[in-house]
Short mmCIF file of C-alpha atoms in Angstrom, two decimals:
data_model
loop_
_atom_site.label_atom_id
_atom_site.label_comp_id
_atom_site.label_asym_id
_atom_site.label_seq_id
_atom_site.Cartn_x
_atom_site.Cartn_y
_atom_site.Cartn_z
CA MET A 1 94.05 36.60 104.48
CA ALA A 2 97.54 36.30 103.03
CA SER A 3 100.47 37.31 105.22
CA PRO A 4 101.77 40.77 104.31
CA GLY A 5 105.35 39.47 104.37
CA VAL A 6 108.29 41.56 105.48
CA GLU A 7 108.52 45.30 104.88
CA ILE A 8 111.53 46.42 102.85
CA PRO A 9 112.59 50.06 102.40
CA PHE A 10 112.37 51.90 99.07
CA GLU A 11 115.63 51.71 97.13
CA HIS A 12 116.71 55.28 97.92
CA PHE A 13 116.68 54.57 101.68
CA GLU A 14 119.35 52.64 103.54
CA SER A 15 116.97 51.27 106.16
CA LEU A 16 113.34 51.24 107.25
CA GLU A 17 114.27 53.50 110.13
CA GLN A 18 115.72 56.11 107.76
CA GLN A 19 112.63 55.86 105.55
CA HIS A 20 110.35 56.29 108.55
CA ASP A 21 112.36 59.27 109.85
CA ALA A 22 112.26 60.94 106.42
CA ALA A 23 108.47 60.58 106.24
CA HIS A 24 108.10 61.87 109.79
CA MET A 25 110.34 64.85 109.10
CA GLY A 26 108.42 65.67 105.91
CA ILE A 27 105.08 65.91 107.68
CA TRP A 28 106.63 68.04 110.45
CA LEU A 29 108.13 70.38 107.85
CA PHE A 30 104.65 70.81 106.39
CA LEU A 31 103.24 71.42 109.88
CA ALA A 32 105.88 74.13 110.46
CA THR A 33 104.28 76.10 107.60
CA GLU A 34 100.87 75.46 109.16
CA THR A 35 102.18 76.73 112.51
CA LEU A 36 103.25 79.96 110.82
CA LEU A 37 99.86 80.28 109.09
CA PHE A 38 97.75 79.84 112.24
CA GLY A 39 100.36 81.57 114.42
CA ALA A 40 100.25 84.76 112.32
CA ILE A 41 96.45 84.91 112.67
CA PHE A 42 96.66 84.22 116.43
CA THR A 43 99.27 86.98 116.76
CA ALA A 44 97.08 89.49 114.89
CA PHE A 45 94.10 88.44 117.04
CA GLY A 46 96.13 88.91 120.24
CA LEU A 47 97.28 92.35 119.12
CA TYR A 48 93.76 93.57 118.33
CA HIS A 49 92.52 92.08 121.59
CA TYR A 50 95.16 94.17 123.34
CA LEU A 51 94.11 97.30 121.39
CA TYR A 52 90.32 96.90 121.74
CA PRO A 53 89.60 94.92 124.94
CA GLY A 54 86.28 96.76 125.46
CA ALA A 55 84.91 95.23 122.24
CA PHE A 56 86.72 91.88 122.13
CA SER A 57 85.97 90.68 125.68
CA PRO A 58 82.14 91.03 125.54
CA ALA A 59 82.11 89.59 122.00
CA SER A 60 84.13 86.60 123.23
CA ARG A 61 81.75 86.03 126.15
CA SER A 62 78.83 85.81 123.69
CA LEU A 63 80.27 82.65 122.08
CA ALA A 64 78.79 79.18 122.70
CA TRP A 65 81.59 78.08 125.02
CA VAL A 66 79.68 75.16 126.66
CA LEU A 67 78.83 73.62 123.27
CA GLU A 68 82.46 74.00 122.24
CA ALA A 69 83.65 72.43 125.51
CA TRP A 70 81.82 69.29 124.38
CA ASN A 71 83.33 69.73 120.92
CA THR A 72 86.80 69.93 122.48
CA LEU A 73 86.11 66.65 124.27
CA VAL A 74 84.97 65.12 120.96
CA LEU A 75 88.17 66.28 119.24
CA LEU A 76 90.44 65.05 122.04
CA SER A 77 88.67 61.68 121.80
CA SER A 78 89.22 61.59 118.04
CA GLY A 79 92.94 62.25 118.60
CA PHE A 80 92.98 59.30 121.01
CA THR A 81 91.22 56.93 118.58
CA MET A 82 93.58 58.07 115.79
CA ALA A 83 96.60 57.28 117.99
CA LEU A 84 95.08 53.85 118.70
CA SER A 85 94.58 53.12 114.99
CA ASP A 86 98.22 54.12 114.39
CA HIS A 87 99.28 51.83 117.23
CA PHE A 88 97.38 48.84 115.84
CA ALA A 89 98.48 49.56 112.26
CA ALA A 90 102.07 49.05 113.44
CA GLU A 91 100.97 45.60 114.65
CA LEU A 92 99.11 44.98 111.33
CA ARG A 93 95.85 44.29 113.19
CA ARG A 94 93.37 45.09 110.44
CA ARG A 95 90.07 44.90 112.36
CA LYS A 96 91.23 47.25 115.11
CA VAL A 97 92.71 49.65 112.57
CA MET A 98 89.34 49.75 110.77
CA LEU A 99 87.42 50.15 114.04
CA PHE A 100 89.47 53.07 115.32
CA LEU A 101 89.67 54.79 111.93
CA ALA A 102 85.86 54.59 111.65
CA LEU A 103 85.51 55.96 115.19
CA THR A 104 87.89 58.82 114.35
CA ILE A 105 85.85 59.69 111.26
CA LEU A 106 82.63 59.52 113.29
CA LEU A 107 84.04 61.86 115.96
CA GLY A 108 85.37 64.23 113.29
CA VAL A 109 81.95 64.40 111.63
CA THR A 110 80.34 64.94 115.06
CA PHE A 111 82.67 67.89 115.60
CA MET A 112 81.67 69.39 112.25
CA VAL A 113 77.94 68.93 112.97
CA LEU A 114 78.28 70.68 116.35
CA LYS A 115 80.30 73.41 114.64
CA GLY A 116 77.44 73.84 112.15
CA VAL A 117 74.99 74.15 115.06
CA GLU A 118 77.20 76.85 116.57
CA TYR A 119 77.47 78.76 113.26
CA HIS A 120 73.69 78.59 112.86
CA GLY A 121 73.30 80.05 116.36
CA ASP A 122 75.77 82.81 115.49
CA TYR A 123 73.78 83.71 112.38
CA MET A 124 70.49 83.76 114.29
CA ALA A 125 72.11 86.00 116.94
CA GLY A 126 73.28 88.46 114.28
CA SER A 127 76.98 87.78 114.88
CA VAL A 128 78.09 87.21 111.27
CA PRO A 129 79.45 90.55 110.01
CA PHE A 130 80.30 89.42 106.48
CA LEU A 131 76.88 87.97 105.51
CA PRO A 132 73.94 90.04 104.27
CA GLY A 133 71.47 90.25 107.14
CA GLY A 134 73.88 88.47 109.45
CA TRP A 135 75.07 91.43 111.49
CA ASP A 136 72.83 92.75 114.27
CA TYR A 137 75.20 92.88 117.23
CA ALA A 138 73.77 94.45 120.40
CA GLY A 139 76.98 94.55 122.48
CA PRO A 140 79.39 97.48 122.98
CA ASP A 141 81.57 98.92 120.19
CA PRO A 142 80.00 96.98 117.28
CA SER A 143 82.58 98.05 114.68
CA HIS A 144 85.48 96.53 116.62
CA ALA A 145 83.30 93.61 117.76
CA ALA A 146 82.86 92.88 114.02
CA LEU A 147 86.65 92.59 113.85
CA PHE A 148 86.54 90.01 116.65
CA PHE A 149 83.90 87.95 114.80
CA ASN A 150 85.89 88.14 111.57
CA PHE A 151 88.88 86.67 113.45
CA TYR A 152 86.59 84.08 115.03
CA PHE A 153 85.20 82.91 111.69
CA LEU A 154 88.63 83.03 110.05
CA LEU A 155 90.26 80.86 112.73
CA THR A 156 87.38 78.41 113.23
CA GLY A 157 86.67 78.29 109.47
CA LEU A 158 90.31 77.58 108.62
CA HIS A 159 90.35 74.92 111.32
CA ALA A 160 87.11 73.41 109.96
CA THR A 161 88.65 73.32 106.46
CA HIS A 162 91.54 71.30 107.89
CA MET A 163 89.02 69.02 109.58
CA VAL A 164 87.27 68.34 106.24
CA ILE A 165 90.63 67.57 104.58
CA GLY A 166 91.49 65.29 107.53
CA ILE A 167 88.17 63.44 107.31
CA CYS A 168 88.70 62.88 103.56
CA LEU A 169 92.20 61.48 104.22
CA LEU A 170 90.83 59.26 107.01
CA THR A 171 88.15 57.94 104.65
CA ILE A 172 90.86 57.00 102.11
CA LEU A 173 92.74 55.25 104.92
CA LEU A 174 89.61 53.37 105.98
CA VAL A 175 89.02 52.16 102.41
CA ARG A 176 92.67 51.04 102.22
CA ALA A 177 92.30 49.24 105.56
CA ILE A 178 89.16 47.46 104.32
CA LEU A 179 90.91 46.38 101.10
CA TRP A 180 94.15 45.56 103.00
CA ARG A 181 96.16 45.30 99.77
CA SER A 182 99.24 47.11 101.05
CA PRO A 183 99.38 47.07 104.87
CA PHE A 184 102.84 48.64 104.96
CA GLY A 185 101.78 51.41 102.56
CA LEU A 186 98.71 51.97 104.71
CA ARG A 187 100.91 52.21 107.79
CA ARG A 188 103.16 54.80 106.11
CA MET A 189 100.17 56.95 105.14
CA LEU A 190 98.57 56.48 108.54
CA VAL A 191 101.61 57.88 110.36
CA GLY A 192 101.46 61.11 108.31
CA VAL A 193 97.68 61.53 108.57
CA GLY A 194 97.83 60.73 112.30
CA VAL A 195 100.35 63.52 112.93
CA PHE A 196 98.24 65.91 110.80
CA TRP A 197 95.08 64.99 112.73
CA ALA A 198 96.81 65.51 116.08
CA PHE A 199 98.02 68.92 114.86
CA ILE A 200 94.38 69.88 114.16
CA ASP A 201 93.68 68.96 117.82
CA VAL A 202 96.52 71.20 118.99
CA VAL A 203 95.30 74.16 116.92
CA TRP A 204 91.78 73.72 118.28
CA LEU A 205 93.02 73.72 121.90
CA PHE A 206 94.56 77.16 121.34
CA ILE A 207 91.46 78.40 119.48
CA TYR A 208 89.23 77.25 122.34
CA SER A 209 91.44 78.77 125.03
CA SER A 210 92.05 82.10 123.33
CA LEU A 211 88.65 82.77 121.73
CA TYR A 212 86.21 81.12 124.13
CA LEU A 213 87.78 80.90 127.60
CA ILE A 214 90.30 83.70 128.00
CA ASN A 215 87.67 86.41 128.58
CA ARG A 216 85.57 84.44 130.99
CA PRO A 217 87.00 85.14 134.47
CA GLY A 218 84.27 84.47 136.98
CA GLY A 219 81.94 82.95 134.38
CA MET B 1 110.68 57.80 115.50
CA ALA B 2 112.48 54.56 115.17
CA GLN B 3 110.51 51.70 113.64
CA GLY B 4 108.64 49.84 116.35
CA GLU B 5 109.07 52.45 119.07
CA ARG B 6 105.72 53.91 120.09
CA ALA B 7 103.38 54.41 123.04
CA SER B 8 101.65 51.41 124.58
CA VAL B 9 97.84 51.31 124.68
CA ARG B 10 98.06 51.96 128.44
CA GLY B 11 100.26 55.00 127.79
CA LEU B 12 97.78 56.35 125.22
CA VAL B 13 94.87 55.89 127.66
CA ILE B 14 96.77 57.72 130.42
CA VAL B 15 97.57 60.64 128.10
CA TYR B 16 93.94 60.81 126.93
CA LEU B 17 92.69 60.91 130.53
CA ALA B 18 95.27 63.59 131.36
CA LEU B 19 94.07 65.67 128.38
CA VAL B 20 90.44 65.40 129.52
CA ALA B 21 91.44 66.30 133.11
CA LEU B 22 93.36 69.35 131.83
CA LEU B 23 90.30 70.41 129.80
CA GLY B 24 88.24 70.20 133.00
CA ALA B 25 90.87 72.21 134.88
CA ASN B 26 90.87 74.84 132.12
CA LEU B 27 87.09 75.18 132.30
CA GLY B 28 87.15 75.31 136.11
CA LEU B 29 89.87 77.97 136.25
CA SER B 30 87.87 80.09 133.78
CA TYR B 31 85.23 80.51 136.49
CA LEU B 32 87.69 81.94 139.01
CA PRO B 33 88.46 85.68 138.90
CA LEU B 34 92.25 85.42 138.81
CA GLY B 35 92.95 88.65 136.93
CA ILE B 36 96.04 88.44 134.76
CA PHE B 37 96.43 84.76 135.72
CA ASN B 38 93.24 83.83 133.82
CA PRO B 39 94.77 84.16 130.34
CA ILE B 40 98.06 82.75 131.64
CA SER B 41 96.34 79.65 133.05
CA ASN B 42 94.11 79.22 129.95
CA LEU B 43 96.98 79.39 127.50
CA GLY B 44 99.36 77.55 129.85
CA ILE B 45 97.00 74.58 130.10
CA ALA B 46 96.47 74.63 126.31
CA ALA B 47 100.27 74.57 125.88
CA LEU B 48 100.55 71.67 128.33
CA GLN B 49 97.88 69.73 126.41
CA ALA B 50 99.65 70.56 123.14
CA GLY B 51 102.92 69.28 124.60
CA LEU B 52 101.33 65.97 125.63
CA ILE B 53 99.75 65.50 122.19
CA MET B 54 102.98 66.35 120.39
CA ALA B 55 105.08 64.07 122.59
CA VAL B 56 102.84 61.00 122.57
CA PHE B 57 100.07 61.17 119.92
CA MET B 58 102.44 62.75 117.37
CA GLY B 59 105.35 60.54 118.43
CA LEU B 60 107.99 63.21 119.13
CA ARG B 61 108.91 61.33 122.31
CA TRP B 62 110.43 58.61 120.12
CA SER B 63 111.60 60.79 117.23
CA SER B 64 115.18 61.42 116.15
CA PRO B 65 116.73 64.74 117.29
CA LEU B 66 116.59 66.03 113.68
CA VAL B 67 112.82 65.51 113.49
CA ARG B 68 112.42 67.28 116.85
CA VAL B 69 114.41 70.25 115.59
CA VAL B 70 112.16 70.50 112.51
CA ALA B 71 109.09 70.15 114.75
CA ILE B 72 110.01 73.14 116.91
CA GLY B 73 111.32 75.09 113.90
CA GLY B 74 107.88 76.50 113.10
CA ILE B 75 107.42 77.70 116.69
CA PHE B 76 110.93 79.18 116.65
CA PHE B 77 110.28 81.25 113.52
CA LEU B 78 106.82 82.21 114.78
CA SER B 79 108.50 83.64 117.88
CA PHE B 80 110.36 86.16 115.63
CA LEU B 81 107.00 87.37 114.30
CA VAL B 82 105.52 87.72 117.79
CA VAL B 83 108.56 89.39 119.38
CA LEU B 84 109.12 91.90 116.57
CA LEU B 85 105.41 92.76 116.39
CA LEU B 86 105.21 93.32 120.15
CA ALA B 87 108.48 95.28 120.09
CA ASP B 88 106.72 97.67 117.72
CA TYR B 89 103.26 98.00 119.28
CA LEU B 90 104.20 97.85 122.97
CA THR B 91 106.86 100.55 122.64
CA ARG B 92 104.95 103.10 120.53
CA GLY B 93 104.07 105.22 123.57
CA LEU B 94 107.67 105.43 124.83
CA THR B 95 108.96 108.06 122.40
#
């Protein structure tokens, strides 16, 4: 394989460091809007939890928290493999970049499959208020419990949408790593996607803590 | 993040193990009846995990101060939303 040569900055940047900082700041600016999006939903969820604890707490305890504990482990592992692929991309080590990108995609798909299993269980348990025939909740205060499940599907669904987008971006990165036509371009894209993927991890940690664990004192 | 500055593989492994240990601690603490400290510990541990991910996996540890300011900007503006909303709802019974 031909040597990739030396990376030079685009003409509108004074140095590689400035170019790298600009890219990094751009992705963080985007993530600030994402923080406001998820944060507003979390805030509304917290408020309604405060207003209707008698409905929200039992509804929360009915969620598949053990399955999602495994899913959290899967997602943390995918964040780790993504960080490793970023690390090796900086060293232009193609095989390791491909390996860890493929592992990240595999873990991301595993997360989505387990999420599908959980959604199927929710439907079978009658915990899907917005689907015909999907709502048959036996717990206390069903009307406000429906509000909890709407928040649950909104937050986990929005998160899953980000996961799908992330997996698509990772697949593009993997193809670029296999072709290895522009290692420096790949590295630039990988930094942005890596930060995005880690952000998805962060959002999930708050979803898991606030929806699944917070109402479980004493098990 | 300056070009070339990043976590070592050993550093990434340590952070990953810390994240898994914190997940275990979060699950374990959920079993204990701690009252008001249950949500505090759950969300506190999630915040600690988020901090580790942001610092190392997302590279803020090696970022320029400007990038760090942008990174916490979203949280800063979100805090306005939370504080003003709570200032409304938590004080409605005081009149």
